Coordinates of C-alpha atoms in Angstrom, one line a residue:
Chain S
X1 CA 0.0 0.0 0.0
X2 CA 1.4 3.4 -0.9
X3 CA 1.6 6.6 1.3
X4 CA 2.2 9.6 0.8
X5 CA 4.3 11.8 3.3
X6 CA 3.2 15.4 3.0
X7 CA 6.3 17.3 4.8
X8 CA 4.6 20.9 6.1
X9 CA 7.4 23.2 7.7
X10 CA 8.0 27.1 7.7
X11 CA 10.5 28.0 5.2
X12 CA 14.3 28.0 6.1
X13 CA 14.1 31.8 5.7
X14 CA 11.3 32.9 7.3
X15 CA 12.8 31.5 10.5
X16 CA 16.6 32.8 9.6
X17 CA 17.6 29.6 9.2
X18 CA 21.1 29.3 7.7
X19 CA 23.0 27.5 5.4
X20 CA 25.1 26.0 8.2
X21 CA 22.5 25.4 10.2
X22 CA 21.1 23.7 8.2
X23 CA 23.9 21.0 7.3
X24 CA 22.6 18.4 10.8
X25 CA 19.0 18.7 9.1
X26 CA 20.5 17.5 5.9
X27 CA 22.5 15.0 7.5
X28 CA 19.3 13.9 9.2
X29 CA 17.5 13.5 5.9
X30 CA 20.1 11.4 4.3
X31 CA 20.1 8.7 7.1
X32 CA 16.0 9.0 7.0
X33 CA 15.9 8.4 2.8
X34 CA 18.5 5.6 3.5
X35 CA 16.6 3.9 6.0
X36 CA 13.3 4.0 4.0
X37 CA 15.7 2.8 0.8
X38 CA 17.5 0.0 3.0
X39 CA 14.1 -1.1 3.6
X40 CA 12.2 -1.4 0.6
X41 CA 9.8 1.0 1.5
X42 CA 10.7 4.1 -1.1
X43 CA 9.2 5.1 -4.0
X44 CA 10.1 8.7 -4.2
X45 CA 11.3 11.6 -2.3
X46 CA 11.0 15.4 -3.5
X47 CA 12.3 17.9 -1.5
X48 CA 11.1 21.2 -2.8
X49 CA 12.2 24.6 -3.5
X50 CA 11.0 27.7 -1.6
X51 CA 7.8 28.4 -3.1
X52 CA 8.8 32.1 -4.2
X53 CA 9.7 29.7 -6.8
X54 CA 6.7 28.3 -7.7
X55 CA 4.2 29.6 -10.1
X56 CA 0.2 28.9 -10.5
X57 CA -1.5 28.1 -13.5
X58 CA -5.3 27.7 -13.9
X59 CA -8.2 28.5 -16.7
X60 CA -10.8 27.9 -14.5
X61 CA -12.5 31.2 -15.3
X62 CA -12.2 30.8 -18.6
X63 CA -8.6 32.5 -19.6
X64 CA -5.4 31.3 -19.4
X65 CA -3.9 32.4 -16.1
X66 CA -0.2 32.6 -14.9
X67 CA 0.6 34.2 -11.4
X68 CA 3.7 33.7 -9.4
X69 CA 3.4 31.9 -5.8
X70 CA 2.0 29.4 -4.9
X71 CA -1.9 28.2 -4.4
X72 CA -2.0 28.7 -0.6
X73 CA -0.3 30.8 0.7
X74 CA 0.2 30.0 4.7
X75 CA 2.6 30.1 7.4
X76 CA 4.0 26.7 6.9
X77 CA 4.5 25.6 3.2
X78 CA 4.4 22.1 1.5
X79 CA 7.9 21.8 1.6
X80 CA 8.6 17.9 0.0
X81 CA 7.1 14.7 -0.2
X82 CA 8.5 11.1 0.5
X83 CA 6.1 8.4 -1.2
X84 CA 6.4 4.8 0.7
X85 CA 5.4 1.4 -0.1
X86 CA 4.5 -0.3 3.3
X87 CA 1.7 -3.2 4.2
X88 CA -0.6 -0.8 6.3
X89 CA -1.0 2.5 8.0
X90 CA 0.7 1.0 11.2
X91 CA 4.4 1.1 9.2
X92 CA 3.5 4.4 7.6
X93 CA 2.9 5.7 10.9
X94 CA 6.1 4.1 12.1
X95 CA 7.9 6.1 9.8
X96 CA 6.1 9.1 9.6
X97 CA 7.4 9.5 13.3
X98 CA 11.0 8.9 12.3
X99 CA 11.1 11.8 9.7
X100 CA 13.0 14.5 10.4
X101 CA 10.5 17.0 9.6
X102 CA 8.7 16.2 12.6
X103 CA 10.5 17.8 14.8
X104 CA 10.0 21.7 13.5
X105 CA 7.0 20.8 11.4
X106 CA 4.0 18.7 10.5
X107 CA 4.5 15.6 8.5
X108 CA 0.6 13.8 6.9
X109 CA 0.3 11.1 6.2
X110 CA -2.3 9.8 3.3
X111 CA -3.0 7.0 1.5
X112 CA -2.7 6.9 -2.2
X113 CA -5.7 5.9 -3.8
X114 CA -4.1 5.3 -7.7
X115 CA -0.7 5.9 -9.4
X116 CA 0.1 5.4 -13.0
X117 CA 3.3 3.4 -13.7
X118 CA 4.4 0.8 -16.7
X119 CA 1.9 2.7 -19.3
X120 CA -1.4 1.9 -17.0
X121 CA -3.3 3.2 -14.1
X122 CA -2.7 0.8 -10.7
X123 CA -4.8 0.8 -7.4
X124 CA -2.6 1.6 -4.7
X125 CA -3.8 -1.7 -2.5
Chain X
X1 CA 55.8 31.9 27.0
X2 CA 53.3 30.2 24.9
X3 CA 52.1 28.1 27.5
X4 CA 50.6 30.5 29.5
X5 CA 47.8 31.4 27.6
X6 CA 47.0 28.2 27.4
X7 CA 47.0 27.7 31.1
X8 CA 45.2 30.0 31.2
X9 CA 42.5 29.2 28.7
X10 CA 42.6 25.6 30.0
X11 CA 42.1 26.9 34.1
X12 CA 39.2 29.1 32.7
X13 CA 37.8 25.8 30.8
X14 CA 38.7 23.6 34.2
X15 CA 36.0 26.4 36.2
X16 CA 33.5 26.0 32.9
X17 CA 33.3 22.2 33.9
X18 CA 33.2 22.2 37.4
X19 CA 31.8 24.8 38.5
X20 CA 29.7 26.2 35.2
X21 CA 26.1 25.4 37.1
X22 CA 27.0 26.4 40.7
X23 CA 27.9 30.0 39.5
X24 CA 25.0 30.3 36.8
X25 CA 22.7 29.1 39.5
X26 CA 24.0 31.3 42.2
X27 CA 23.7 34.3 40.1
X28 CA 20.1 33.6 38.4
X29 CA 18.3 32.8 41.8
X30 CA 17.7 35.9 43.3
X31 CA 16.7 37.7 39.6
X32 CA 14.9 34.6 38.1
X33 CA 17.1 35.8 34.8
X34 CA 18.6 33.0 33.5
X35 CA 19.4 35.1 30.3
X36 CA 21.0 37.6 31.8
X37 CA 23.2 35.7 34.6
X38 CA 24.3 33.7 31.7
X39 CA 25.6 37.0 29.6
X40 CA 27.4 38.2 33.2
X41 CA 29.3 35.1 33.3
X42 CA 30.5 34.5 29.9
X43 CA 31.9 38.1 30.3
X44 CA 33.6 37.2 33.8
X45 CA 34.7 33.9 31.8
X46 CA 35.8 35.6 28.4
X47 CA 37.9 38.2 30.9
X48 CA 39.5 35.5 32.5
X49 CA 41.0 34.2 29.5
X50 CA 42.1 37.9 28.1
X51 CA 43.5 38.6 31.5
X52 CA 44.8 35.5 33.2
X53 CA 47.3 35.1 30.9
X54 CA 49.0 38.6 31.7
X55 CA 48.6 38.3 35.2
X56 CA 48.7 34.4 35.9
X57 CA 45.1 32.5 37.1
X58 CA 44.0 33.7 40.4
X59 CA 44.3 31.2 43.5
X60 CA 40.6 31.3 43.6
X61 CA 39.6 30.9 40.0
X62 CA 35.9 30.6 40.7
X63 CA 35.6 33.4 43.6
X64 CA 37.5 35.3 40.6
X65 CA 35.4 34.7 38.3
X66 CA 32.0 34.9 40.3
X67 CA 32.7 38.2 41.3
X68 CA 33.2 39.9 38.3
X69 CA 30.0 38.3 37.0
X70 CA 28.3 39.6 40.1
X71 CA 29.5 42.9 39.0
X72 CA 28.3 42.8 35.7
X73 CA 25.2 41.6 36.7
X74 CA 24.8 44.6 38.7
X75 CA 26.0 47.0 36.5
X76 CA 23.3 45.7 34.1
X77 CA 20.3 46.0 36.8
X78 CA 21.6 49.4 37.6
X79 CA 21.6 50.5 34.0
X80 CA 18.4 48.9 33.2
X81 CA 16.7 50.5 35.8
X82 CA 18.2 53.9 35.4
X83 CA 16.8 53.4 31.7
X84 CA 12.9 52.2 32.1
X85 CA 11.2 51.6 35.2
X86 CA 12.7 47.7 35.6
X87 CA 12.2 46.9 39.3
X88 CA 15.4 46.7 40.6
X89 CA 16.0 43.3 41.3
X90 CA 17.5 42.6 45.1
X91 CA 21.5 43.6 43.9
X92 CA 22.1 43.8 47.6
X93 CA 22.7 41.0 48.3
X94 CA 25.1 40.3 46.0
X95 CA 27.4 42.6 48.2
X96 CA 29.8 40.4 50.2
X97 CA 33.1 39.3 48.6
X98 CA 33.3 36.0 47.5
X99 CA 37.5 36.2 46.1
X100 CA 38.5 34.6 49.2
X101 CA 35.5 31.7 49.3
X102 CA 36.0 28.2 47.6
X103 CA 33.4 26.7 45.7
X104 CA 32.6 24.5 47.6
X105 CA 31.7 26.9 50.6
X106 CA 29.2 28.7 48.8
X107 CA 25.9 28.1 48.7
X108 CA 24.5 25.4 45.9
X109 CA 22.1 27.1 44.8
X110 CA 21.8 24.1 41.1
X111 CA 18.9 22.4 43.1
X112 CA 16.7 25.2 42.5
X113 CA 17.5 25.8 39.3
X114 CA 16.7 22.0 38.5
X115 CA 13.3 22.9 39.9
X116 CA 13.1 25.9 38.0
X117 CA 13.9 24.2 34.8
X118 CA 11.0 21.2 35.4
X119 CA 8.4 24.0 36.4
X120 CA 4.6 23.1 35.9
X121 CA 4.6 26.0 33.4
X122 CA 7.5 25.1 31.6
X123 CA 6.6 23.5 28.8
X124 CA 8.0 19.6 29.0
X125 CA 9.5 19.5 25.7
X126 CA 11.8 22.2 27.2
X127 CA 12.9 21.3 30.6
X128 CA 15.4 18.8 29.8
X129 CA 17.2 21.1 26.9
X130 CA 16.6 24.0 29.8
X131 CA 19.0 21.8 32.3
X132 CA 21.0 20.7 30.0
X133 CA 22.0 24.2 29.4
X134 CA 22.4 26.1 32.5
X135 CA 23.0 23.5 35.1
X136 CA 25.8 21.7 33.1
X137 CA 26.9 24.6 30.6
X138 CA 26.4 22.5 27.5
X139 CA 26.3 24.1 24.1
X140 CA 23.3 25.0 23.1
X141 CA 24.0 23.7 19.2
X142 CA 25.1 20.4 20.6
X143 CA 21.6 20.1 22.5
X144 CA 19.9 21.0 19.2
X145 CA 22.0 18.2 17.5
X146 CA 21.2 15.8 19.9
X147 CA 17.6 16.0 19.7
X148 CA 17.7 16.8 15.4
X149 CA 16.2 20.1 15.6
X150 CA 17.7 22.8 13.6
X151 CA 20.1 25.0 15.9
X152 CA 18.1 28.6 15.7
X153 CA 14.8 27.0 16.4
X154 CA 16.1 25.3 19.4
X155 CA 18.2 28.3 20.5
X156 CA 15.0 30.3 20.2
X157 CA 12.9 28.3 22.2
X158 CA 15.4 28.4 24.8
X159 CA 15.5 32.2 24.7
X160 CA 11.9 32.2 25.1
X161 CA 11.8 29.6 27.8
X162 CA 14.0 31.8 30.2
X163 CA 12.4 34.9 29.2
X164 CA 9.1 33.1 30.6
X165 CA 10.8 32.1 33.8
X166 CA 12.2 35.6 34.1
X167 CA 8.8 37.5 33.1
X168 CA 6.4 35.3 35.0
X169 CA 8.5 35.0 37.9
X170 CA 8.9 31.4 38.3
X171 CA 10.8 31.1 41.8
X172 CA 14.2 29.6 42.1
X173 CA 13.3 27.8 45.4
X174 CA 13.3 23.7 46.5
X175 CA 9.8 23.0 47.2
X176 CA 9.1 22.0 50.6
X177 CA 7.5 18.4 51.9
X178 CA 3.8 19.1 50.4
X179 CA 5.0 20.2 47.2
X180 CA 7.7 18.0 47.1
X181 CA 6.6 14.7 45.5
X182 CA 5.2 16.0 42.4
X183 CA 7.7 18.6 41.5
X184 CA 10.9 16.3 42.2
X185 CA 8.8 13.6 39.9
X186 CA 8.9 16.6 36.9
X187 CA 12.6 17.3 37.5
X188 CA 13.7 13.3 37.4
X189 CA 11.5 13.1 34.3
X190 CA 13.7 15.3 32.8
X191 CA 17.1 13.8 33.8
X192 CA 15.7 10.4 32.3
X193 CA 14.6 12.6 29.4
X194 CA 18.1 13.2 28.6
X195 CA 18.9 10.2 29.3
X196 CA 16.4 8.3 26.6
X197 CA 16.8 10.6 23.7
X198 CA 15.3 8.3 21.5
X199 CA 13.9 9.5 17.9
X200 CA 16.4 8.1 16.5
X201 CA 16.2 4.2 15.3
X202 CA 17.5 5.6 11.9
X203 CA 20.7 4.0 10.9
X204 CA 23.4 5.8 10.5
X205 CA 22.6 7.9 13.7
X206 CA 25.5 8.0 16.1
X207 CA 24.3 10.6 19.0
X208 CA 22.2 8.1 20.9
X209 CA 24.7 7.7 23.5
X210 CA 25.9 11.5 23.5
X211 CA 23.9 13.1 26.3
X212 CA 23.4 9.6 28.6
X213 CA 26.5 10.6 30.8
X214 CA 25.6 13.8 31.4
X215 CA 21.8 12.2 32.2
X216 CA 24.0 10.1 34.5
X217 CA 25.8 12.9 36.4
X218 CA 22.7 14.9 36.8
X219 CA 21.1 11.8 38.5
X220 CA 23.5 11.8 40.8
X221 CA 24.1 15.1 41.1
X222 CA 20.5 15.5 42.4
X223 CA 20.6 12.0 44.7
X224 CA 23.7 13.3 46.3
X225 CA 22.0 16.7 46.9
X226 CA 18.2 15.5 48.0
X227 CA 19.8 12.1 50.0
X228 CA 16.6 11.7 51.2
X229 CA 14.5 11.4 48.7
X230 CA 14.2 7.7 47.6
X231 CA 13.3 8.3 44.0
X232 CA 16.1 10.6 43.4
X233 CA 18.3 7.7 44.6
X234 CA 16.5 5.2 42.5
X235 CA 17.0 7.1 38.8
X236 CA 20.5 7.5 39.9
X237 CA 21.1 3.9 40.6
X238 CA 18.6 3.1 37.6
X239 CA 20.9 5.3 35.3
X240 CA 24.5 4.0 36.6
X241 CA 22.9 0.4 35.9
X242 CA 21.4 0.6 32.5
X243 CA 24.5 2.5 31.5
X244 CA 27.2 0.1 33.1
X245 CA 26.3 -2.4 30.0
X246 CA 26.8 0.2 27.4
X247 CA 29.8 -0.8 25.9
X248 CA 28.4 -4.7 26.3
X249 CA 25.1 -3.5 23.7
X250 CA 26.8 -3.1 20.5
X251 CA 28.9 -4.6 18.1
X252 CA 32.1 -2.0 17.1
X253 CA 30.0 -2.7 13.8
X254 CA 26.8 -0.6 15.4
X255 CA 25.3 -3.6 15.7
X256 CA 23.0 -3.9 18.8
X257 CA 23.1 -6.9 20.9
X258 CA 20.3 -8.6 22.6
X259 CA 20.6 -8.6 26.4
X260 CA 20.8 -12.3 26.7
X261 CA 23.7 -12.6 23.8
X262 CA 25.9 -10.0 25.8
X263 CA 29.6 -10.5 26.9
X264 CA 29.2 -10.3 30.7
X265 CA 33.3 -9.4 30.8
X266 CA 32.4 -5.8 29.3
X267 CA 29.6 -4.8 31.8
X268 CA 31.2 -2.6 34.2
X269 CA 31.0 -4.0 37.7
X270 CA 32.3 -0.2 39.1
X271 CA 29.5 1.3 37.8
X272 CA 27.3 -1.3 38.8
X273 CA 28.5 -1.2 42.4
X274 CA 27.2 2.0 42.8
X275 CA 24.4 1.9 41.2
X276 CA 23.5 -1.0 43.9
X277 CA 24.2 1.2 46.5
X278 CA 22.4 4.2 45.8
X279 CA 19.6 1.5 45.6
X280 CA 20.3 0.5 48.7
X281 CA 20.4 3.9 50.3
X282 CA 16.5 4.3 48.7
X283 CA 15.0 1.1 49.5
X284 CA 16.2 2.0 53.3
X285 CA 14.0 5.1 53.0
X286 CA 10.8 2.6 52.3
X287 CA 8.9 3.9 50.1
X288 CA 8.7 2.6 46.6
X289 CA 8.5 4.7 43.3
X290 CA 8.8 3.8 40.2
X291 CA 12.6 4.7 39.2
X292 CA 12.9 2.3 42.3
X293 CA 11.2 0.1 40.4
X294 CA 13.0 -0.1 37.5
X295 CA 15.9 0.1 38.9
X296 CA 15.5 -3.0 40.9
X297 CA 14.6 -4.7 36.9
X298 CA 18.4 -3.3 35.9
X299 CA 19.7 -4.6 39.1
X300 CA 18.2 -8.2 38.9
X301 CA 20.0 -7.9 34.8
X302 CA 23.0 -7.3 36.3
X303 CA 23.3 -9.7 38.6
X304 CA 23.8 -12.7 36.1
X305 CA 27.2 -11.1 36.1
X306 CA 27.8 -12.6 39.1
X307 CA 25.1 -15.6 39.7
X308 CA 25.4 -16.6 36.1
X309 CA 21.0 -16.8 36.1
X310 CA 18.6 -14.6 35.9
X311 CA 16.3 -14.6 38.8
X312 CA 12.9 -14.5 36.5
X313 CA 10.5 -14.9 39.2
X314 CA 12.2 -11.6 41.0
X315 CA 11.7 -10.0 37.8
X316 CA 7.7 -10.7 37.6
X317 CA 7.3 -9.5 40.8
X318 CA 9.4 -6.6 39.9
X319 CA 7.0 -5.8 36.6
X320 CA 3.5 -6.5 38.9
X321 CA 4.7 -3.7 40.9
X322 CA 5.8 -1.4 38.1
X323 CA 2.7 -2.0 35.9
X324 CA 0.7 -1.2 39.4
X325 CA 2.7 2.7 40.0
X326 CA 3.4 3.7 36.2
X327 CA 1.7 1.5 33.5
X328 CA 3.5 1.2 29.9
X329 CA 3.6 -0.3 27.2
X330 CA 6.9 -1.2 27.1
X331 CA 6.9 -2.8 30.8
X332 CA 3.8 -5.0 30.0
X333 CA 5.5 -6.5 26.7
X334 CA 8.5 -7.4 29.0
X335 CA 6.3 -8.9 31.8
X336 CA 4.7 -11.2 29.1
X337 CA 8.3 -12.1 28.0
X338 CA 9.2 -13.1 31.5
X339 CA 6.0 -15.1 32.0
X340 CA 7.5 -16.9 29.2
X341 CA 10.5 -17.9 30.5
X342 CA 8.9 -19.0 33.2
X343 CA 5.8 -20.3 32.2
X344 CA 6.3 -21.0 29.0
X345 CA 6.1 -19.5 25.4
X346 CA 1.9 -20.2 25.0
X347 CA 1.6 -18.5 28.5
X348 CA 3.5 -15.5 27.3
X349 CA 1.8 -15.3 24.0
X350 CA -1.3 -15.1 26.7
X351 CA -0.2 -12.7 28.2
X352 CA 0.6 -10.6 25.2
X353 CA -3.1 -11.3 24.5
X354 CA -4.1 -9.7 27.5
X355 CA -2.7 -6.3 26.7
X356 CA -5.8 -3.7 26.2
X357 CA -3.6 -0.4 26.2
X358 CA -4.2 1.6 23.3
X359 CA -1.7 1.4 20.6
X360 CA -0.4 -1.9 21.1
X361 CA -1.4 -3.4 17.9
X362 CA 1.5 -0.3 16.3
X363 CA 3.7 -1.3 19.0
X364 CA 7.3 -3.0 17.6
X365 CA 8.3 -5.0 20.5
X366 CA 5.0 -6.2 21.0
X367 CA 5.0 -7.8 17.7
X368 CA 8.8 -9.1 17.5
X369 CA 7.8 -10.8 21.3
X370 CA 4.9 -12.6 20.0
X371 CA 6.8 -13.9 16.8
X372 CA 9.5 -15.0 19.2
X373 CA 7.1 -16.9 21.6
X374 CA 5.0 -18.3 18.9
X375 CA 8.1 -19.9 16.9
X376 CA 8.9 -21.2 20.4
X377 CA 5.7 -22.5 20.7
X378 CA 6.1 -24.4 17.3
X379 CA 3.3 -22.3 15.9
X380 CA 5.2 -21.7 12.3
X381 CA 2.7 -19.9 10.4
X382 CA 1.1 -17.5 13.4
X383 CA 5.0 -17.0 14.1
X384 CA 6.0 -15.6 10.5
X385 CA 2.7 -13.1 10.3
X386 CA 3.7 -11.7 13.5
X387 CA 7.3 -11.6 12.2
X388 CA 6.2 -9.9 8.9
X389 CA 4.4 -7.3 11.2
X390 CA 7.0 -6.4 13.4
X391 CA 9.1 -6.0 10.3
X392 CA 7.0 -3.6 8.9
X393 CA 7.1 -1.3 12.1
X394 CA 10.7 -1.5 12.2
X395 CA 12.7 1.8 11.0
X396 CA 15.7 0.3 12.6
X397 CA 18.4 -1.7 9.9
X398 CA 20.3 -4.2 12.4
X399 CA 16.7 -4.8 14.3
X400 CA 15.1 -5.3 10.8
X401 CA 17.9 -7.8 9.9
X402 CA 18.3 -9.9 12.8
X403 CA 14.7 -10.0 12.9
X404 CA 14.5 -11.3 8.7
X405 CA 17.2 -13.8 9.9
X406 CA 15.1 -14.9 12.6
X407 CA 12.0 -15.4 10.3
X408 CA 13.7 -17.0 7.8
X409 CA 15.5 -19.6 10.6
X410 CA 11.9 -20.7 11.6
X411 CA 10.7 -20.8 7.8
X412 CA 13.2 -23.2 7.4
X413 CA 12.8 -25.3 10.2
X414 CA 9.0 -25.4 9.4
X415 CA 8.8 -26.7 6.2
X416 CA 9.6 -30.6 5.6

């Protein structure tokens, strides 16, 4: 069963967080990812830029529009995602307590209901 | 003439590590500012070094040092209330000399700052970096590594956590008999805090072990200061005891090795003498808590060091007790374990059964116990499932391996 790990911190800068500080964190990370590799439980992990990087796109009024920033704007931003393979919301819970992220930030947790891969459409079960 | 700076620097370090928390304490109990005693000393302590050098360290290095921290401390009161309306704290007292007073004739003033730290409205998370801080004079980016948060936020919370002490006047005092039970309970929590630092179960992490010796020291730091407090003797005997098979746990490798499978020859029968008698100073005071408790479990471990057996029956008894003052999880999973040994592997798996808490059914060593028992028990297919599940909850590579190996052992064994 897949899960996705939705990783929900504030921004390194909006807390003046620095480079430096931000090398344990990092180091952190890596033993996290290789734990979840070493496993078998990873699928995927995306850490994501700052989201004065991101952009928004939508023509749901009709017209093509482009705006910088991203869709919500809140405090704390989606700041990556690790997608894991485990048998049930027990081991994704497991792990979801072991991430890094936890500790300045909220990590959620939620199942994935579909996910395309080999040219079809596969149920997540 | 190159040494002397570095006597110097080293006699100034030598006063950081003995003497760090008496001062700090000393000079934040009658403000309540932590903050602000801390600034004063680093001052008195970065003047040390710039001037000890010229002049050679001072016969007193800590009456030195104290007193020029007094100073600044006053000079900052003074100009802080000459600037806004700041009450001005009780400087007074600060008055006498202290250049000609040891250390060890002053008052020690680190019990109530311990009691300061574990405060009902300091926030738990907290207390244990707070202590870690100003009673031992740790850095606070090594506290921040040790628990994986990123240095500013914890550095900032610390800030914040003094300025409430400070602004809502949390008294620097040692509670007295009525108080005294649950506020001593909050500052042993803490200690054993620091002591099981445990996010981790990530390989690849190394800092487990990094703060359990100063847990250790602040056990006994507060046993030797509150003799007479039976659970202050019992976390320092349960600390010394767990921790005298440290070196015994794990492979150079990193490898963890299970209690049974240990090489007696490295647990350290120093430590483990005095961990016995602190146990014995608190089981004179009769009355049983449950550091007591569980320090009587470490004791009855250690003693196959000696009697070559483990006294199982002892160690029910022990876990009865513990279950009754302070239910967990953890202690029910290892009384249905010892049920085993003694009763068998079906009466453990029983046992296991009987656990209602909430949780359990997420709960690792629940599951790897139950494979255990039931491949005891002959029950192959029950035993691999539960195996398979304990796997799953299992963020830990060498538990994860040991426990494949284990599955596959009792795969093979239970096919034709």
């Amino acid at each position: 069963m897949r899960y996705t790990l939705l990783l929900n911190n504030p921004e390194p800068e909006d807390v003046n967080i620095s480079e430096e500080d931000m090398e344990p964190a990092r180091a952190a990370f890596d033993a996290y990812a290789k734990s979840l590799a070493d496993a078998g439980a990873l699928v995927n992990v995306d850490i994501l830029q700052p989201v004065a990087a991101s952009t928004t796109v939508t023509l749901r009024n009709g017209s093509l529009q482009i705006q910088d920033g991203p869709f919500a704007d809140t405090k704390e931003k989606l700041n990556g995602v690790f997608v894991i393979d485990v048998p049930d919301l027990d081991a994704a819970l497991a792990w979801a307590e072991k991430c890094p992220a936890t500790q300045y930030g909220v990590v959620e947790v939620r199942p994935t209901a579909l996910f395309f891969a080999d040219g079809q459409w596969r149920s997540s079960q | 003439m190159a040494e002397q700076p570095v006597a110097a620097r080293e006699a100034a370090e030598q006063v950081v590590r003995n003497s760090y928390g008496r001062l700090l304490a000393l000079l934040a109990a009658r403000s309540g500012d932590i903050a602000a005693a801390e600034d004063a000393l680093a001052d008195a302590l970065e003047r040390a070094v710039t001037i000890w050098p010229a002049t050679g360290a001072p016969a007193n290095p800590e009456g030195w040092i104290f007193t020029v921290a007094r100073n600044r401390l006053r000079d900052h009161y003074r100009s802080a209330a000459a600037q806004t309306s700041v009450v001005l704290h009780d400087v007074n007292g600060f008055d006498e000399t202290w250049d000609d007073i040891s250390i060890d004739s002053i008052p020690d003033e680190r019990l109530a700052l311990l009691f300061a730290c574990a405060h009902p409205a300091i926030d738990p998370a907290m207390r244990t970096p707070l202590m870690l801080q100003t009673v031992l004079g740790l850095d606070a980016n090594l506290i921040a590594d040790a628990y994986v948060i990123p240095r500013p936020a914890m550095a900032q919370r610390l800030v914040r956590t003094k300025r409430r002490i400070r602004d809502t006047r949390i008294p620097f005092h040692v509670p007295d008999r009525s108080e005294m039970p649950a506020r001593l309970t909050a500052v042993l929590e803490a200690v054993y805090g620091a002591y099981a630092i445990d996010w981790r179960g990530i390989s690849g992490t190394t800092l487990r072990d990094s703060l359990a010796s100063e847990a250790v020291y602040l056990a006994e730091l507060i046993a030797d200061l509150l003799p007479n407090e039976p659970e202050a003797l019992g976390l320092a005997a349960l600390l010394r005891l767990s921790s005298s098979r440290a070196s015994a746990r794990v492979e150079p490798s990193g490898e963890p090795i299970p209690l049974d499978e240990q090489d007696l020859s490295l647990w350290d029968a120093v430590a483990i003498e005095r961990g016995e008698t602190y146990l014995r100073s608190a089981y004179a005071l009769r009355q049983i808590g449950r550091f007591q408790l569980e320090a009587a479990i470490e004791s009855a471990h250690c003693a196959r060091a000696k009697t070559g057996r483990t006294d199982h029956r002892a160690l029910l008894a022990l876990y009865d007790a513990l279950l009754h003052v302070a239910p967990s999880l953890g202690a029910q999973v290892a009384r249905a374990a010892t049920i085993a040994e003694l009763n068998g592997p079906e009466a453990g798996v029983a046992a296991l059964d009987g656990i209602s808490s909430a949780g359990v059914e997420r709960f690792q060593p629940a599951w790897a116990t139950r494979a255990h028992l039931l491949a005891q028990a002959g029950n192959t297919v029950d035993a691999v499932h539960a195996y398979e599940k304990a796997i799953s909850l299992t963020t830990d590579a060498w538990t994860r391996t040991w426990l494949r190996e284990r599955a596959t052992r009792v795969i093979a064994a239970g096919t034709p």
